Amino acid sequence: MAIFNLNINGKQSQVDVDPATPMLWVLRDHLNLVGTKYGCGVAQCGACTIHLGNVATRSCMLPVSGVGNQAITTIEGLSEKGDHPVQKAWLEHDVAQCGYCQAGQIMNAAALLKSNASPSDAEIESAMNGNICRCATYLRIKAAIHTAAKLTTTKS
Amino acid sequence: MESVKTTINRRSFLKVSALAGGGMMLSFSWLAGCNPSAPEEVATLPKEWFELNSYIKIADNGLITLMAPNPEFGSNVKTSLPMMVAEELDIDWKDVMVEQADFFPERYDRQFTGGSLAMQMAWKPLRTAGATARHMLIAAAAQAWQVPAGEITTENGMLHHKGSSKKASYGEMASKAAGLEVPKEVPLKNVKDFKIIGNSKRNVEGVNIVTGKPLFTLDYKREGMLIAMIAFPPAFGLKVKSVDDGAVKAMPGIKDVFTIKTLADDYERNFFDTTSFTELVVVVGNTTWEVMNAKKALKVEWEKIADTTIALAGRGGSKQTVTIPAGLESTEGHLAKMAQMAKKPGKELRKDGDPEGVFKKATKVIERTYTAPFLAHNAMEPVNCFAHVTAEKAEIVAPIQAPEIISQTLVARLGLPKEKIHIKLARMGGGFGQRAYGHHLVEAAVISQKLNAPVKLVYTREDDMTYGIYRPTYTATYKAALDENNNMIAYQVKAGGIPESPLGFSQNRFPAGAVDNYLAEEWVINSNITIGAFRAPRSNFLGAVEQAFLDEVAQLAGKDPIEFRLELLERAKKSPVGKQNDYDPDRYAGVLKLVRDKSNWKGANKDVHRGVAAYFCHNTYVAEVVDLSIKENKPVVEKVFAAVDCGIVVNPDAAANMGEGAIIDGIGNALYGEMTFKDGVPQKNNFHNYRMIRHSEAPKSIEVHFVKNDKDPTGLGEPLFPPIFAALANAIYKATGKREYSQPFLQGKGPLV
Ligand code: FES
Ligand code: FES
């Protein structure tokens, strides 16, 4: 066990856990941030995607000891009022079916738009390929990312 | 206008005024289509709620809560079922909050999600619930205003009497209405007067999903809750012999290690009591990560099972016995056994005319054999369940499609009366049929009962994928005969599987009835690998292979595949063979014609290869066209056109979403889906080796078109799934000149992601 001070969603949090504990379980079991989902535990499905700094990261394979002072953003902290352009676009396209994968999809999409303000279809497909949606809402996800890109550019 | 008898029982008409406060604060953010509650909205929270029946609560300020009776696994029943109530209640959708009902059979008729039946089964009862409440509100206003009820009209939650210019909101009349007699009969709206049904409404849970709210069982927490995991036997055909838990019990955060039996030895199982292993080694601790590590470190000795026979209460009160053979099975062995069975005569299910005689004399005969593998459901939320069982009662929160059936098992196993077992129906992170089997509820409850503590049982992805309850592996042999004019004069299907035949319920489907000489036969091979419903059970194989076979028959006949099918359907309409045919040839032909028109069937662009298929299952007719290109030696689905006849489409955009999902899911499973076995061990255990369709492999676009008619709605979760396998196979043939006879088409041929 060891104490870690983490910067999550703009707040400082302290946990006392085994240093090997993946961030996924630190978030879910210790900090009650359960929006980040467990899907595979082996970095294959993307359900656990968070932002480490600005980069989309699979929290299931990220030990808490590897975070250091990098800022973490989870789905709960993506926007204060649920009005991030990606969240708005997701609602506009009514993307979700079961919804379980969507936090991971949204976090990955938000990171993509930070590095590429208007991605092409092919760029979206390749950036999002690590996020499985078992309900197969892929086409709506793609359409929503295009909409979010437009919302982002009109805003800035 | 149609008049229906109300069957809502008196018990449900209780005035419930204690509902204000905390509970409602929580659900306030569930206002359909609204953002989470702003402070000013919370300030206008109602003081009192009045329950008009099990589905409807109206607040003094006009807010309306509709209960969603069915468990939600992503097919959007939580939105579309309340839409039916809202339509007849005649309210504004923006005033509606939707709340998930707990499992409560005394109040709700059918709390089951599966078989694409939700729309169909809810259509009358839910509209009746809405119409009844509306009628009572009118009666209340008539009394208050001293005017005839027949002169009062309603609109968007308002009551209006023209003659006296009197007006009131439903909220103002709710208290009075809740005390009135329930009318014996109420009129329902005409289809042409629908305002909500047929107009797309967004998922009522949309905001909660995109903001990461705790909606799923895996997100559920309770003070003092422990985490439990199970160390399952590594192979089918093994069971636990002994456990060495010394080291594990000393690991950090670990509370206990023990073995449980989930079913009593003399318990007579029902059809949904499928469970792969009944004796389980359980590890319990404080946190998921600690328990996961302990489970890995656990040393268990396994031994082979003996042949077992279990009694099963079958469908409709029948009894059957099922043999679970000993042995460590392998895919190779399965394929060899199925090939052998396919050669022998099967059990006859239907026979018309003289197929044997006609096959001997026919001008052309074609015979083809198809196989498909076991499939794992791989819902994104792994199996899990919360349970807190005490001496007095059991509280359960679970992803479960069929709570009613498993509650019987819980009663038997826990020794508690039914009314002391409370099941909360959490949103499911996918179901696909697998969550109809409630073994996880029994497991969690037994663990909690033993510990006398709240427990959340969690399966790892590996547990979820290797646990069983798979789509069975199947083989089918089709044979068709043509006369000298290329008319199909005989047709034969012989199909079987491990451990279930795909054919049992489908011998009367098309093309039965369209051909004079017809034979359907089946066979079964036992196995210790467990199986269960998987999106469009049995149809997902039959539709896939029959429609690929018919493409070959059409080719042999030198006919266009759509025209060939239409000819057969015309025959089935004009002079059907046999009386049991279970499809409507007109509606079947209708979807083929619609897809032909929408896809401009004959005018495909030159760069794509086209395949078509059509199927009828779960009461819905579907035809699909796939446009395929080959890039870098890989099939790329450019476009899919689907034509669907499911009667009235309640929530069109959500229906299209469901259709798109089924199409992509089908393409994924046709190309990559398979579970294989070696010595009883499932050969795939996570997404690195079980290939799922991903963003880049989805079709570039999909159009879902609905036939417009006024028929009562039928379901959509399943029917678009089976034919897409065949439309894809037929397009691949056009592109490569090679027919695909074994699924998955691409496994082993392409790199994994
Ligand atoms: S849970 Fe992390 S990628 Fe699947
Ligand atoms: S919406 Fe169900 S897994 Fe993506």
Coordinates of N, CA and C in Angstrom, one line a residue, chain B residues 250-381:
Chain B
A250 N -4.5 -15.1 2.9 CA -3.6 -14.1 3.6 C -3.3 -12.9 2.7
M251 N -3.8 -12.9 1.5 CA -3.5 -11.8 0.6 C -4.3 -10.5 1.0
P252 N -3.7 -9.3 0.7 CA -4.4 -8.1 1.2 C -5.8 -7.9 0.7
G253 N -6.6 -7.6 1.6 CA -8.0 -7.3 1.2 C -8.9 -8.5 1.0
I254 N -8.4 -9.7 1.2 CA -9.2 -10.9 1.0 C -9.9 -11.3 2.3
K255 N -11.1 -11.5 2.2 CA -11.9 -11.9 3.4 C -12.1 -13.4 3.5
D256 N -12.4 -14.0 2.4 CA -12.8 -15.5 2.5 C -12.6 -16.2 1.2
V257 N -12.5 -17.5 1.3 CA -12.5 -18.3 0.1 C -13.3 -19.5 0.5
F258 N -14.3 -19.9 -0.3 CA -15.1 -21.0 0.0 C -15.8 -21.6 -1.3
T259 N -16.4 -22.7 -1.1 CA -17.1 -23.3 -2.3 C -18.6 -23.3 -2.0
I260 N -19.3 -23.0 -3.1 CA -20.8 -23.1 -3.0 C -21.4 -24.0 -4.0
K261 N -22.6 -24.4 -3.7 CA -23.4 -25.1 -4.7 C -24.6 -24.2 -5.0
T262 N -24.8 -24.0 -6.3 CA -25.8 -23.0 -6.6 C -27.2 -23.6 -6.8
L263 N -27.3 -24.9 -7.0 CA -28.6 -25.5 -7.1 C -28.6 -26.8 -6.2
A264 N -29.7 -27.0 -5.5 CA -29.8 -28.2 -4.7 C -29.8 -29.4 -5.7
D265 N -29.3 -30.6 -5.1 CA -29.2 -31.8 -6.0 C -30.5 -32.2 -6.6
D266 N -31.6 -32.1 -5.8 CA -32.9 -32.6 -6.2 C -33.7 -31.5 -6.9
Y267 N -33.1 -30.4 -7.1 CA -33.9 -29.2 -7.7 C -34.2 -29.6 -9.2
E268 N -35.5 -29.4 -9.5 CA -35.8 -29.6 -10.9 C -35.7 -28.3 -11.7
R269 N -34.8 -28.2 -12.6 CA -34.5 -27.0 -13.3 C -35.6 -26.6 -14.3
N270 N -35.7 -25.3 -14.6 CA -36.6 -24.9 -15.6 C -35.7 -24.5 -16.8
F271 N -36.4 -24.1 -17.9 CA -35.7 -23.9 -19.2 C -34.6 -22.8 -19.1
F272 N -34.7 -21.9 -18.2 CA -33.8 -20.8 -18.2 C -32.7 -20.9 -17.0
D273 N -32.8 -22.1 -16.4 CA -31.8 -22.4 -15.3 C -30.5 -22.9 -15.9
T274 N -30.2 -22.5 -17.1 CA -28.9 -23.0 -17.7 C -27.8 -22.4 -16.8
T275 N -26.9 -23.3 -16.5 CA -25.7 -23.0 -15.7 C -24.6 -23.9 -16.0
S276 N -23.4 -23.4 -16.3 CA -22.4 -24.2 -16.8 C -21.8 -25.1 -15.7
F277 N -21.7 -24.4 -14.5 CA -21.1 -25.1 -13.4 C -21.9 -24.8 -12.1
T278 N -22.2 -25.8 -11.3 CA -23.1 -25.6 -10.2 C -22.3 -25.6 -8.9
E279 N -21.0 -26.1 -8.9 CA -20.2 -26.1 -7.7 C -19.1 -25.1 -8.0
L280 N -19.0 -24.0 -7.2 CA -18.1 -22.9 -7.5 C -17.2 -22.5 -6.4
V281 N -15.9 -22.2 -6.8 CA -15.0 -21.7 -5.8 C -15.1 -20.2 -5.8
V282 N -15.4 -19.6 -4.6 CA -15.6 -18.2 -4.5 C -14.5 -17.5 -3.7
V283 N -14.1 -16.4 -4.2 CA -13.1 -15.5 -3.5 C -13.8 -14.2 -3.2
V284 N -13.7 -13.8 -1.9 CA -14.4 -12.6 -1.5 C -13.4 -11.6 -0.9
G285 N -13.5 -10.4 -1.2 CA -12.6 -9.4 -0.6 C -13.2 -8.0 -0.7
N286 N -12.3 -7.0 -0.4 CA -12.8 -5.6 -0.4 C -12.9 -4.9 -1.7
T287 N -12.0 -5.1 -2.6 CA -12.0 -4.4 -3.8 C -11.8 -5.3 -5.0
T288 N -12.2 -4.8 -6.2 CA -12.2 -5.7 -7.4 C -10.7 -6.1 -7.7
W289 N -9.8 -5.2 -7.6 CA -8.4 -5.5 -8.0 C -7.8 -6.5 -7.1
E290 N -8.1 -6.4 -5.8 CA -7.5 -7.4 -4.8 C -8.1 -8.8 -5.1
V291 N -9.4 -8.8 -5.3 CA -10.1 -10.1 -5.5 C -9.6 -10.7 -6.8
M292 N -9.4 -9.9 -7.9 CA -8.9 -10.4 -9.2 C -7.6 -11.0 -9.0
N293 N -6.7 -10.4 -8.2 CA -5.4 -11.0 -8.0 C -5.4 -12.3 -7.2
A294 N -6.3 -12.3 -6.2 CA -6.4 -13.4 -5.4 C -6.9 -14.6 -6.2
K295 N -7.8 -14.3 -7.0 CA -8.4 -15.4 -7.8 C -7.4 -16.0 -8.7
K296 N -6.5 -15.2 -9.3 CA -5.4 -15.7 -10.1 C -4.4 -16.6 -9.3
A297 N -4.2 -16.2 -8.0 CA -3.3 -16.9 -7.2 C -3.8 -18.2 -6.6
L298 N -5.1 -18.4 -6.7 CA -5.8 -19.5 -6.1 C -5.4 -20.9 -6.8
K299 N -5.1 -21.9 -5.9 CA -4.8 -23.2 -6.5 C -6.0 -24.1 -6.3
V300 N -6.5 -24.5 -7.4 CA -7.6 -25.5 -7.4 C -7.3 -26.7 -8.2
E301 N -7.6 -27.8 -7.6 CA -7.5 -29.1 -8.4 C -8.8 -29.5 -9.0
W302 N -8.8 -29.8 -10.3 CA -10.0 -30.1 -11.0 C -10.1 -31.6 -11.3
E303 N -11.3 -32.1 -11.5 CA -11.4 -33.5 -11.9 C -12.5 -33.6 -13.0
K304 N -12.5 -34.7 -13.7 CA -13.4 -34.8 -14.8 C -14.8 -35.1 -14.3
I305 N -15.8 -34.6 -14.9 CA -17.2 -34.9 -14.6 C -17.6 -36.3 -15.1
A306 N -18.6 -36.9 -14.5 CA -19.2 -38.1 -15.1 C -20.4 -37.8 -15.9
D307 N -20.8 -38.7 -16.7 CA -22.1 -38.5 -17.5 C -23.2 -38.2 -16.5
T308 N -24.0 -37.2 -16.7 CA -25.0 -36.8 -15.8 C -26.3 -36.6 -16.6
T309 N -27.4 -36.9 -15.9 CA -28.7 -36.6 -16.5 C -29.5 -35.7 -15.6
I310 N -30.0 -34.6 -16.2 CA -30.8 -33.7 -15.3 C -32.2 -33.6 -15.8
A311 N -33.1 -33.4 -14.9 CA -34.5 -33.2 -15.2 C -34.8 -31.7 -15.5
L312 N -35.5 -31.5 -16.5 CA -35.8 -30.1 -16.9 C -37.3 -29.9 -17.1
A313 N -37.9 -28.9 -16.5 CA -39.3 -28.6 -16.8 C -39.3 -27.9 -18.1
G314 N -39.9 -28.5 -19.1 CA -39.8 -28.0 -20.5 C -40.9 -26.9 -20.7
R315 N -41.0 -26.5 -22.0 CA -42.0 -25.5 -22.3 C -43.4 -26.1 -22.1
G316 N -44.3 -25.3 -21.7 CA -45.7 -25.7 -21.6 C -45.9 -26.8 -20.6
G317 N -45.2 -26.8 -19.5 CA -45.4 -27.8 -18.5 C -44.9 -29.2 -18.8
S318 N -44.3 -29.4 -19.9 CA -43.7 -30.7 -20.2 C -42.5 -31.0 -19.4
K319 N -42.1 -32.2 -19.3 CA -40.9 -32.6 -18.6 C -39.9 -33.2 -19.6
Q320 N -38.6 -32.9 -19.5 CA -37.7 -33.6 -20.3 C -36.4 -33.8 -19.5
T321 N -35.6 -34.8 -20.0 CA -34.4 -35.1 -19.3 C -33.3 -34.7 -20.3
V322 N -32.2 -34.2 -19.8 CA -31.1 -33.8 -20.7 C -29.9 -34.5 -20.2
T323 N -29.1 -35.1 -21.2 CA -27.9 -35.8 -20.8 C -26.7 -34.8 -21.0
I324 N -25.9 -34.7 -20.0 CA -24.7 -34.0 -20.1 C -23.6 -35.0 -20.1
P325 N -22.9 -35.2 -21.3 CA -21.9 -36.3 -21.3 C -20.6 -35.8 -20.7
A326 N -19.9 -36.8 -20.2 CA -18.5 -36.5 -19.7 C -17.6 -36.3 -20.9
G327 N -16.4 -35.8 -20.6 CA -15.5 -35.7 -21.8 C -15.0 -34.3 -22.0
L328 N -13.9 -34.1 -22.6 CA -13.3 -32.8 -22.9 C -13.4 -32.6 -24.4
E329 N -14.3 -31.8 -24.8 CA -14.6 -31.7 -26.2 C -13.8 -30.7 -27.0
S330 N -13.6 -31.0 -28.3 CA -12.9 -30.1 -29.2 C -13.6 -29.7 -30.4
T331 N -13.3 -28.6 -31.0 CA -14.0 -28.2 -32.2 C -13.9 -29.2 -33.3
E332 N -12.6 -29.7 -33.5 CA -12.4 -30.7 -34.5 C -13.3 -31.9 -34.4
G333 N -13.5 -32.4 -33.2 CA -14.4 -33.5 -32.9 C -15.8 -33.1 -33.2
H334 N -16.2 -31.9 -32.9 CA -17.6 -31.4 -33.1 C -17.9 -31.5 -34.6
L335 N -16.9 -30.9 -35.4 CA -17.1 -30.8 -36.9 C -17.3 -32.2 -37.5
A336 N -16.4 -33.2 -37.0 CA -16.4 -34.5 -37.5 C -17.8 -35.2 -37.2
K337 N -18.2 -35.0 -35.9 CA -19.5 -35.6 -35.5 C -20.7 -35.0 -36.3
M338 N -20.6 -33.7 -36.5 CA -21.7 -33.1 -37.2 C -21.8 -33.6 -38.7
A339 N -20.6 -33.7 -39.3 CA -20.5 -34.2 -40.7 C -21.1 -35.6 -40.8
Q340 N -20.9 -36.4 -39.7 CA -21.4 -37.8 -39.7 C -22.9 -37.8 -39.6
M341 N -23.4 -37.0 -38.7 CA -24.9 -36.9 -38.5 C -25.6 -36.4 -39.7
A342 N -25.0 -35.4 -40.4 CA -25.6 -34.8 -41.6 C -25.8 -35.9 -42.7
K343 N -25.1 -37.0 -42.6 CA -25.2 -38.0 -43.7 C -26.4 -38.9 -43.3
K344 N -26.8 -39.0 -42.1 CA -27.8 -40.0 -41.7 C -29.2 -39.3 -41.8
P345 N -30.2 -40.1 -41.9 CA -31.6 -39.5 -41.9 C -31.8 -38.9 -40.6
G346 N -32.5 -37.8 -40.6 CA -32.8 -37.1 -39.3 C -34.3 -37.4 -38.9
K347 N -34.7 -36.7 -37.9 CA -36.1 -36.8 -37.4 C -37.0 -35.9 -38.3
E348 N -38.0 -36.5 -38.9 CA -38.8 -35.7 -39.8 C -39.7 -34.7 -39.1
L349 N -39.7 -33.5 -39.5 CA -40.5 -32.4 -38.9 C -41.7 -32.0 -39.8
R350 N -41.4 -32.1 -41.1 CA -42.5 -31.8 -42.1 C -42.2 -32.4 -43.4
K351 N -43.2 -32.9 -44.0 CA -43.0 -33.5 -45.4 C -44.2 -33.2 -46.2
D352 N -44.0 -32.6 -47.4 CA -45.1 -32.4 -48.4 C -44.7 -33.2 -49.6
G353 N -45.7 -33.8 -50.3 CA -45.5 -34.5 -51.6 C -44.5 -35.6 -51.5
D354 N -43.7 -35.8 -52.5 CA -42.8 -36.9 -52.6 C -41.4 -36.4 -52.9
P355 N -40.7 -35.8 -51.9 CA -39.4 -35.2 -52.3 C -38.4 -36.2 -52.8
E356 N -38.3 -37.5 -52.1 CA -37.3 -38.5 -52.6 C -37.5 -38.8 -54.0
G357 N -38.8 -39.1 -54.4 CA -39.1 -39.4 -55.8 C -38.7 -38.3 -56.8
V358 N -39.1 -37.1 -56.4 CA -38.8 -36.0 -57.3 C -37.3 -35.7 -57.5
F359 N -36.6 -35.8 -56.4 CA -35.1 -35.6 -56.5 C -34.5 -36.6 -57.5
K360 N -35.0 -37.8 -57.5 CA -34.5 -38.8 -58.4 C -34.7 -38.4 -59.9
K361 N -35.8 -37.8 -60.2 CA -36.1 -37.6 -61.6 C -35.9 -36.2 -62.1
A362 N -35.5 -35.3 -61.2 CA -35.4 -33.8 -61.5 C -34.3 -33.6 -62.6
T363 N -34.4 -32.5 -63.3 CA -33.5 -32.1 -64.3 C -32.2 -31.6 -63.7
K364 N -32.3 -30.8 -62.7 CA -31.1 -30.3 -62.0 C -31.3 -30.4 -60.5
V365 N -30.3 -30.9 -59.8 CA -30.3 -31.0 -58.3 C -29.1 -30.3 -57.8
I366 N -29.3 -29.6 -56.7 CA -28.1 -28.9 -56.0 C -28.2 -29.2 -54.6
E367 N -27.0 -29.6 -54.0 CA -27.0 -29.9 -52.5 C -25.8 -29.1 -51.9
R368 N -26.0 -28.5 -50.8 CA -24.9 -27.7 -50.2 C -25.0 -27.9 -48.7
T369 N -23.8 -27.9 -48.0 CA -23.8 -28.1 -46.6 C -23.1 -26.8 -45.9
Y370 N -23.7 -26.3 -44.9 CA -23.2 -25.1 -44.2 C -22.9 -25.4 -42.8
T371 N -21.9 -24.8 -42.2 CA -21.6 -24.9 -40.8 C -21.4 -23.5 -40.2
A372 N -21.7 -23.4 -38.9 CA -21.4 -22.2 -38.1 C -20.9 -22.6 -36.8
P373 N -20.1 -21.7 -36.2 CA -19.4 -22.1 -34.9 C -20.3 -21.7 -33.7
F374 N -19.9 -22.1 -32.5 CA -20.4 -21.5 -31.3 C -20.0 -20.0 -31.3
L375 N -20.9 -19.2 -30.7 CA -20.6 -17.8 -30.6 C -20.8 -17.3 -29.1
A376 N -19.9 -16.5 -28.7 CA -20.0 -15.9 -27.3 C -20.7 -14.6 -27.5
H377 N -21.6 -14.2 -26.5 CA -22.4 -13.0 -26.6 C -21.5 -11.7 -26.5
N378 N -20.6 -11.8 -25.5 CA -19.7 -10.6 -25.3 C -20.4 -9.3 -25.1
A379 N -21.5 -9.3 -24.3 CA -22.1 -8.0 -24.0 C -21.0 -7.2 -23.3
M380 N -21.0 -5.9 -23.5 CA -19.9 -5.1 -23.0 C -19.8 -5.0 -21.5
E381 N -20.9 -5.1 -20.9 CA -20.9 -5.2 -19.4 C -20.7 -6.7 -19.0

